[in-house]
Amino acid sequence: MGGAARIVLLGPPGAGKGTQAQYLAARVGVPAISTGEMLRAAVAAGSELGRRVDGVMASGRLVDDALMAEVVRERVTQPDAGRGYLLDGYPRTLPQAETLSGILEDAGQALDAVLLIDVPEDELVRRALLRKREDDKEEVIRERLRVYREKTEPLIGYYRERGLLREIDGDCPVEEVTSRMYAALGVEGGV
Ligand code: AP5
């Protein structure tokens, strides 16, 4: 991929978005921006943002769209995102997709691609239980999956209609998923 690249990673919790974001961002030469990581860092630091989102995250629900809009607008306008970025975990609702579209439009930019990583539900739960993150208790994982189906899945149609969606079967080893993502983006190179 030459020049700037603005890419969204979409997929259910545990699909491997964070894992793949690291490889892909390094390959494409843009920062990986994970809203989940940013919020967890805020909670760990005990900042005002962290205090506002802690309980919501622990329950598996979503932080409200207006607050996320502030967080994301601030982050994608940092100098290191000038040549683009890989968004992991944003947008996750239709209003968030509209916010992102507005941010891009204000900057005279556009998305290049939305990569959907799909993995069966049993495998998602298996992976999350192995990881043991604070919000990886089985009932919270199930709630995050329920919220994904209700709030985030509609983005698949939203981005398909706009001709941006590329679907990747993520139910295979990490390196294989990475290769499939490179192929979907038309970028060359080994894993
Ligand atoms: P977030 O951190 O975004 O969590 P998530 O979407 O639930 O995603 P995960 O991190 O669980 O999964 P992932 O797809 O990144 O998979 P990973 O690579 O880690 O968000 C957390 C919370 O923050 C939300 O619930 C919400 O409260 C809040 N939040 C964040 N963004 C928000 C937003 N935009 N709006 C509102 N609220 C927001 O992999 C999972 C595990 O599987 C790892 O252990 C990994 O090693 C393993 N693995 C990965 N790939 C493979 C593979 N191919 N084979 C085997 N194992 C694999």
mmCIF file of C-alpha atoms and ligand atoms in Angstrom:
data_model
loop_
_atom_site.group_PDB
_atom_site.id
_atom_site.type_symbol
_atom_site.label_atom_id
_atom_site.label_comp_id
_atom_site.label_asym_id
_atom_site.label_seq_id
_atom_site.Cartn_x
_atom_site.Cartn_y
_atom_site.Cartn_z
ATOM 1 C CA MET A 1 0.000 0.000 0.000
ATOM 2 C CA GLY A 2 1.606 3.274 -1.006
ATOM 3 C CA GLY A 3 0.937 6.639 0.671
ATOM 4 C CA ALA A 4 -1.555 7.079 3.467
ATOM 5 C CA ALA A 5 -3.676 4.240 4.822
ATOM 6 C CA ARG A 6 -6.770 4.499 6.976
ATOM 7 C CA ILE A 7 -8.067 1.105 7.918
ATOM 8 C CA VAL A 8 -10.716 -0.155 10.353
ATOM 9 C CA LEU A 9 -10.571 -3.605 11.934
ATOM 10 C CA LEU A 10 -13.993 -4.992 12.677
ATOM 11 C CA GLY A 11 -14.912 -8.237 14.412
ATOM 12 C CA PRO A 12 -16.282 -9.768 17.580
ATOM 13 C CA PRO A 13 -14.410 -9.709 20.904
ATOM 14 C CA GLY A 14 -11.561 -12.212 20.779
ATOM 15 C CA ALA A 15 -11.459 -12.394 16.963
ATOM 16 C CA GLY A 16 -7.819 -11.316 16.948
ATOM 17 C CA LYS A 17 -8.153 -7.622 16.066
ATOM 18 C CA GLY A 18 -5.495 -6.517 18.569
ATOM 19 C CA THR A 19 -3.150 -9.359 17.583
ATOM 20 C CA GLN A 20 -3.423 -8.602 13.870
ATOM 21 C CA ALA A 21 -3.366 -4.815 14.328
ATOM 22 C CA GLN A 22 0.243 -4.988 15.548
ATOM 23 C CA TYR A 23 1.484 -6.857 12.445
ATOM 24 C CA LEU A 24 -0.572 -4.932 9.977
ATOM 25 C CA ALA A 25 0.246 -1.499 11.392
ATOM 26 C CA ALA A 26 3.974 -2.261 11.311
ATOM 27 C CA ARG A 27 3.690 -3.552 7.746
ATOM 28 C CA VAL A 28 1.670 -0.588 6.503
ATOM 29 C CA GLY A 29 3.686 1.958 8.520
ATOM 30 C CA VAL A 30 0.861 3.600 10.489
ATOM 31 C CA PRO A 31 0.012 3.495 14.223
ATOM 32 C CA ALA A 32 -2.424 0.886 15.543
ATOM 33 C CA ILE A 33 -5.027 2.718 17.598
ATOM 34 C CA SER A 34 -6.941 0.454 19.972
ATOM 35 C CA THR A 35 -9.728 2.191 21.852
ATOM 36 C CA GLY A 36 -9.890 -0.750 24.278
ATOM 37 C CA GLU A 37 -6.169 -0.333 25.062
ATOM 38 C CA MET A 38 -6.560 3.435 25.463
ATOM 39 C CA LEU A 39 -9.441 2.990 27.891
ATOM 40 C CA ARG A 40 -7.639 0.263 29.873
ATOM 41 C CA ALA A 41 -4.605 2.575 30.155
ATOM 42 C CA ALA A 42 -6.866 5.350 31.440
ATOM 43 C CA VAL A 43 -8.372 3.020 34.045
ATOM 44 C CA ALA A 44 -4.906 1.839 35.137
ATOM 45 C CA ALA A 45 -3.722 5.454 35.434
ATOM 46 C CA GLY A 46 -6.785 6.401 37.491
ATOM 47 C CA SER A 47 -7.446 9.398 35.209
ATOM 48 C CA GLU A 48 -10.822 11.124 35.034
ATOM 49 C CA LEU A 49 -11.570 9.237 31.797
ATOM 50 C CA GLY A 50 -10.595 5.989 33.506
ATOM 51 C CA ARG A 51 -12.941 6.611 36.421
ATOM 52 C CA ARG A 52 -15.793 7.351 34.026
ATOM 53 C CA VAL A 53 -15.385 4.156 31.986
ATOM 54 C CA ASP A 54 -14.214 1.581 34.548
ATOM 55 C CA GLY A 55 -17.612 0.190 35.568
ATOM 56 C CA VAL A 56 -18.984 0.097 32.024
ATOM 57 C CA MET A 57 -15.966 -1.826 30.739
ATOM 58 C CA ALA A 58 -16.069 -4.310 33.611
ATOM 59 C CA SER A 59 -19.699 -5.105 32.733
ATOM 60 C CA GLY A 60 -19.010 -5.737 29.022
ATOM 61 C CA ARG A 61 -21.193 -2.847 27.853
ATOM 62 C CA LEU A 62 -20.053 0.018 25.616
ATOM 63 C CA VAL A 63 -18.770 3.395 26.687
ATOM 64 C CA ASP A 64 -21.139 6.083 25.409
ATOM 65 C CA ASP A 65 -20.723 7.367 21.872
ATOM 66 C CA ALA A 66 -20.173 11.026 22.791
ATOM 67 C CA LEU A 67 -17.283 10.229 25.115
ATOM 68 C CA MET A 68 -15.718 7.883 22.544
ATOM 69 C CA ALA A 69 -16.017 10.616 19.903
ATOM 70 C CA GLU A 70 -13.866 12.921 22.066
ATOM 71 C CA VAL A 71 -11.275 10.203 22.703
ATOM 72 C CA VAL A 72 -10.977 9.212 19.046
ATOM 73 C CA ARG A 73 -11.018 12.710 17.547
ATOM 74 C CA GLU A 74 -8.199 13.700 19.882
ATOM 75 C CA ARG A 75 -6.134 10.603 19.025
ATOM 76 C CA VAL A 76 -6.441 10.530 15.230
ATOM 77 C CA THR A 77 -5.425 14.173 14.956
ATOM 78 C CA GLN A 78 -2.057 13.520 16.667
ATOM 79 C CA PRO A 79 1.019 14.016 14.445
ATOM 80 C CA ASP A 80 1.864 10.294 14.287
ATOM 81 C CA ALA A 81 -1.504 9.634 12.627
ATOM 82 C CA GLY A 82 -0.817 12.081 9.806
ATOM 83 C CA ARG A 83 -0.089 9.296 7.307
ATOM 84 C CA GLY A 84 -3.020 7.251 8.501
ATOM 85 C CA TYR A 85 -3.923 4.727 11.169
ATOM 86 C CA LEU A 86 -5.339 1.325 11.858
ATOM 87 C CA LEU A 87 -8.382 1.524 14.104
ATOM 88 C CA ASP A 88 -8.966 -1.494 16.362
ATOM 89 C CA GLY A 89 -12.229 -1.338 18.303
ATOM 90 C CA TYR A 90 -13.663 1.829 16.764
ATOM 91 C CA PRO A 91 -16.257 2.355 15.413
ATOM 92 C CA ARG A 92 -18.554 -0.136 17.150
ATOM 93 C CA THR A 93 -21.958 1.502 16.712
ATOM 94 C CA LEU A 94 -23.644 3.213 13.774
ATOM 95 C CA PRO A 95 -23.382 6.658 15.462
ATOM 96 C CA GLN A 96 -19.638 6.021 15.928
ATOM 97 C CA ALA A 97 -19.315 5.176 12.224
ATOM 98 C CA GLU A 98 -21.024 8.483 11.413
ATOM 99 C CA THR A 99 -18.667 10.306 13.797
ATOM 100 C CA LEU A 100 -15.636 8.753 12.101
ATOM 101 C CA SER A 101 -17.023 9.680 8.725
ATOM 102 C CA GLY A 102 -17.365 13.296 9.952
ATOM 103 C CA ILE A 103 -13.813 13.368 11.345
ATOM 104 C CA LEU A 104 -12.464 12.105 8.014
ATOM 105 C CA GLU A 105 -14.581 14.503 6.011
ATOM 106 C CA ASP A 106 -13.405 17.472 8.109
ATOM 107 C CA ALA A 107 -9.819 16.480 7.313
ATOM 108 C CA GLY A 108 -10.534 15.870 3.599
ATOM 109 C CA GLN A 109 -9.728 12.181 4.071
ATOM 110 C CA ALA A 110 -11.438 8.835 3.496
ATOM 111 C CA LEU A 111 -11.211 5.247 4.711
ATOM 112 C CA ASP A 112 -9.304 2.821 2.516
ATOM 113 C CA ALA A 113 -10.716 -0.433 3.858
ATOM 114 C CA VAL A 114 -12.683 -2.112 6.630
ATOM 115 C CA LEU A 115 -11.391 -5.613 7.429
ATOM 116 C CA LEU A 116 -13.877 -7.914 9.131
ATOM 117 C CA ILE A 117 -12.266 -10.804 11.035
ATOM 118 C CA ASP A 118 -14.844 -13.503 11.596
ATOM 119 C CA VAL A 119 -14.525 -16.368 14.095
ATOM 120 C CA PRO A 120 -17.188 -18.787 15.463
ATOM 121 C CA GLU A 121 -18.579 -17.941 18.908
ATOM 122 C CA ASP A 122 -17.253 -21.035 20.741
ATOM 123 C CA GLU A 123 -13.717 -20.266 19.578
ATOM 124 C CA LEU A 124 -14.083 -16.619 20.701
ATOM 125 C CA VAL A 125 -15.056 -17.701 24.204
ATOM 126 C CA ARG A 126 -12.242 -20.283 24.299
ATOM 127 C CA ARG A 127 -9.638 -17.663 23.355
ATOM 128 C CA ALA A 128 -10.904 -15.073 25.821
ATOM 129 C CA LEU A 129 -10.984 -17.554 28.709
ATOM 130 C CA LEU A 130 -7.357 -18.488 28.003
ATOM 131 C CA ARG A 131 -6.315 -14.821 28.118
ATOM 132 C CA LYS A 132 -7.709 -13.949 31.596
ATOM 133 C CA ARG A 133 -8.065 -10.173 31.108
ATOM 134 C CA GLU A 134 -10.101 -8.297 33.738
ATOM 135 C CA ASP A 135 -13.237 -8.414 31.515
ATOM 136 C CA ASP A 136 -12.642 -12.016 30.380
ATOM 137 C CA LYS A 137 -14.947 -13.757 32.852
ATOM 138 C CA GLU A 138 -17.375 -15.987 30.946
ATOM 139 C CA GLU A 139 -20.537 -13.972 31.755
ATOM 140 C CA VAL A 140 -18.804 -10.720 30.714
ATOM 141 C CA ILE A 141 -17.507 -12.307 27.492
ATOM 142 C CA ARG A 142 -21.061 -13.462 26.674
ATOM 143 C CA GLU A 143 -22.329 -9.926 27.355
ATOM 144 C CA ARG A 144 -19.634 -8.420 25.091
ATOM 145 C CA LEU A 145 -20.705 -10.867 22.369
ATOM 146 C CA ARG A 146 -24.366 -9.949 22.833
ATOM 147 C CA VAL A 147 -23.512 -6.240 22.606
ATOM 148 C CA TYR A 148 -21.412 -6.940 19.499
ATOM 149 C CA ARG A 149 -24.331 -8.667 17.751
ATOM 150 C CA GLU A 150 -26.746 -5.899 18.677
ATOM 151 C CA LYS A 151 -24.656 -2.743 18.222
ATOM 152 C CA THR A 152 -21.634 -3.567 16.084
ATOM 153 C CA GLU A 153 -22.837 -6.145 13.547
ATOM 154 C CA PRO A 154 -24.967 -3.544 11.726
ATOM 155 C CA LEU A 155 -21.664 -1.907 10.710
ATOM 156 C CA ILE A 156 -20.986 -4.868 8.425
ATOM 157 C CA GLY A 157 -23.845 -3.862 6.151
ATOM 158 C CA TYR A 158 -23.014 -0.167 6.563
ATOM 159 C CA TYR A 159 -19.465 -0.642 5.240
ATOM 160 C CA ARG A 160 -20.451 -3.275 2.664
ATOM 161 C CA GLU A 161 -22.856 -0.768 1.105
ATOM 162 C CA ARG A 162 -20.004 1.719 0.883
ATOM 163 C CA GLY A 163 -17.790 -0.805 -0.899
ATOM 164 C CA LEU A 164 -15.185 -0.846 1.871
ATOM 165 C CA LEU A 165 -15.747 -4.236 3.523
ATOM 166 C CA ARG A 166 -13.280 -7.124 3.107
ATOM 167 C CA GLU A 167 -14.112 -10.317 4.997
ATOM 168 C CA ILE A 168 -11.451 -12.560 6.478
ATOM 169 C CA ASP A 169 -11.978 -15.995 8.028
ATOM 170 C CA GLY A 170 -10.081 -15.674 11.321
ATOM 171 C CA ASP A 171 -10.554 -19.258 12.510
ATOM 172 C CA CYS A 172 -7.011 -20.371 11.731
ATOM 173 C CA PRO A 173 -3.471 -19.800 13.074
ATOM 174 C CA VAL A 174 -2.351 -16.193 13.660
ATOM 175 C CA GLU A 175 0.175 -16.205 10.772
ATOM 176 C CA GLU A 176 -2.445 -17.467 8.343
ATOM 177 C CA VAL A 177 -4.880 -14.713 9.361
ATOM 178 C CA THR A 178 -2.116 -12.139 8.854
ATOM 179 C CA SER A 179 -1.405 -13.470 5.344
ATOM 180 C CA ARG A 180 -5.102 -13.293 4.500
ATOM 181 C CA MET A 181 -5.221 -9.693 5.712
ATOM 182 C CA TYR A 182 -2.213 -8.708 3.612
ATOM 183 C CA ALA A 183 -3.861 -10.370 0.617
ATOM 184 C CA ALA A 184 -7.143 -8.547 1.277
ATOM 185 C CA LEU A 185 -5.264 -5.242 1.289
ATOM 186 C CA GLY A 186 -3.061 -6.150 -1.638
ATOM 187 C CA VAL A 187 0.130 -5.636 0.386
ATOM 188 C CA GLU A 188 3.131 -7.861 -0.171
ATOM 189 C CA GLY A 189 5.523 -9.404 2.316
ATOM 190 C CA GLY A 190 5.914 -12.255 4.734
ATOM 191 C CA VAL A 191 4.548 -12.471 8.237
HETATM 192 P P1 AP5 B 1 -11.624 -4.042 23.338
HETATM 193 O O1 AP5 B 1 -10.313 -4.056 23.992
HETATM 194 O O2 AP5 B 1 -11.749 -3.461 21.980
HETATM 195 O O3 AP5 B 1 -12.159 -5.515 23.409
HETATM 196 P P2 AP5 B 1 -12.885 -6.442 22.343
HETATM 197 O O4 AP5 B 1 -13.475 -5.902 21.116
HETATM 198 O O5 AP5 B 1 -13.827 -7.184 23.223
HETATM 199 O O6 AP5 B 1 -11.717 -7.179 21.734
HETATM 200 P P3 AP5 B 1 -10.718 -8.109 22.427
HETATM 201 O O7 AP5 B 1 -9.522 -7.336 22.863
HETATM 202 O O8 AP5 B 1 -11.389 -8.992 23.435
HETATM 203 O O9 AP5 B 1 -10.395 -9.057 21.204
HETATM 204 P P4 AP5 B 1 -9.527 -8.854 19.903
HETATM 205 O O10 AP5 B 1 -10.394 -9.044 18.704
HETATM 206 O O11 AP5 B 1 -8.649 -7.651 19.950
HETATM 207 O O12 AP5 B 1 -8.643 -10.163 20.011
HETATM 208 P P5 AP5 B 1 -7.149 -10.343 20.552
HETATM 209 O O13 AP5 B 1 -6.175 -10.034 19.469
HETATM 210 O O14 AP5 B 1 -6.994 -9.663 21.871
HETATM 211 O O15 AP5 B 1 -12.703 -3.287 24.270
HETATM 212 C C1 AP5 B 1 -12.834 -3.560 25.639
HETATM 213 C C2 AP5 B 1 -13.958 -2.714 26.224
HETATM 214 O O16 AP5 B 1 -13.644 -1.304 26.072
HETATM 215 C C3 AP5 B 1 -15.326 -2.870 25.549
HETATM 216 O O17 AP5 B 1 -16.045 -3.968 26.050
HETATM 217 C C4 AP5 B 1 -15.977 -1.506 25.873
HETATM 218 O O18 AP5 B 1 -16.473 -1.470 27.185
HETATM 219 C C5 AP5 B 1 -14.808 -0.525 25.771
HETATM 220 N N1 AP5 B 1 -14.669 0.040 24.422
HETATM 221 C C6 AP5 B 1 -13.595 -0.112 23.581
HETATM 222 N N2 AP5 B 1 -13.806 0.520 22.419
HETATM 223 C C7 AP5 B 1 -15.044 1.087 22.514
HETATM 224 C C8 AP5 B 1 -15.844 1.832 21.608
HETATM 225 N N3 AP5 B 1 -15.406 2.123 20.371
HETATM 226 N N4 AP5 B 1 -17.063 2.220 22.025
HETATM 227 C C9 AP5 B 1 -17.505 1.927 23.265
HETATM 228 N N5 AP5 B 1 -16.810 1.211 24.161
HETATM 229 C C10 AP5 B 1 -15.582 0.780 23.780
HETATM 230 O O19 AP5 B 1 -7.144 -11.932 20.735
HETATM 231 C C11 AP5 B 1 -7.884 -12.545 21.762
HETATM 232 C C12 AP5 B 1 -7.081 -13.759 22.287
HETATM 233 O O20 AP5 B 1 -7.021 -14.751 21.258
HETATM 234 C C13 AP5 B 1 -5.625 -13.437 22.636
HETATM 235 O O21 AP5 B 1 -5.263 -14.170 23.764
HETATM 236 C C14 AP5 B 1 -4.843 -13.872 21.410
HETATM 237 O O22 AP5 B 1 -3.532 -14.286 21.718
HETATM 238 C C15 AP5 B 1 -5.678 -15.022 20.895
HETATM 239 N N6 AP5 B 1 -5.646 -15.140 19.426
HETATM 240 C C16 AP5 B 1 -5.673 -14.123 18.525
HETATM 241 N N7 AP5 B 1 -5.673 -14.615 17.271
HETATM 242 C C17 AP5 B 1 -5.669 -15.978 17.387
HETATM 243 C C18 AP5 B 1 -5.673 -17.044 16.437
HETATM 244 N N8 AP5 B 1 -5.705 -16.834 15.120
HETATM 245 N N9 AP5 B 1 -5.701 -18.306 16.914
HETATM 246 C C19 AP5 B 1 -5.675 -18.568 18.258
HETATM 247 N N10 AP5 B 1 -5.652 -17.590 19.217
HETATM 248 C C20 AP5 B 1 -5.661 -16.318 18.779
#
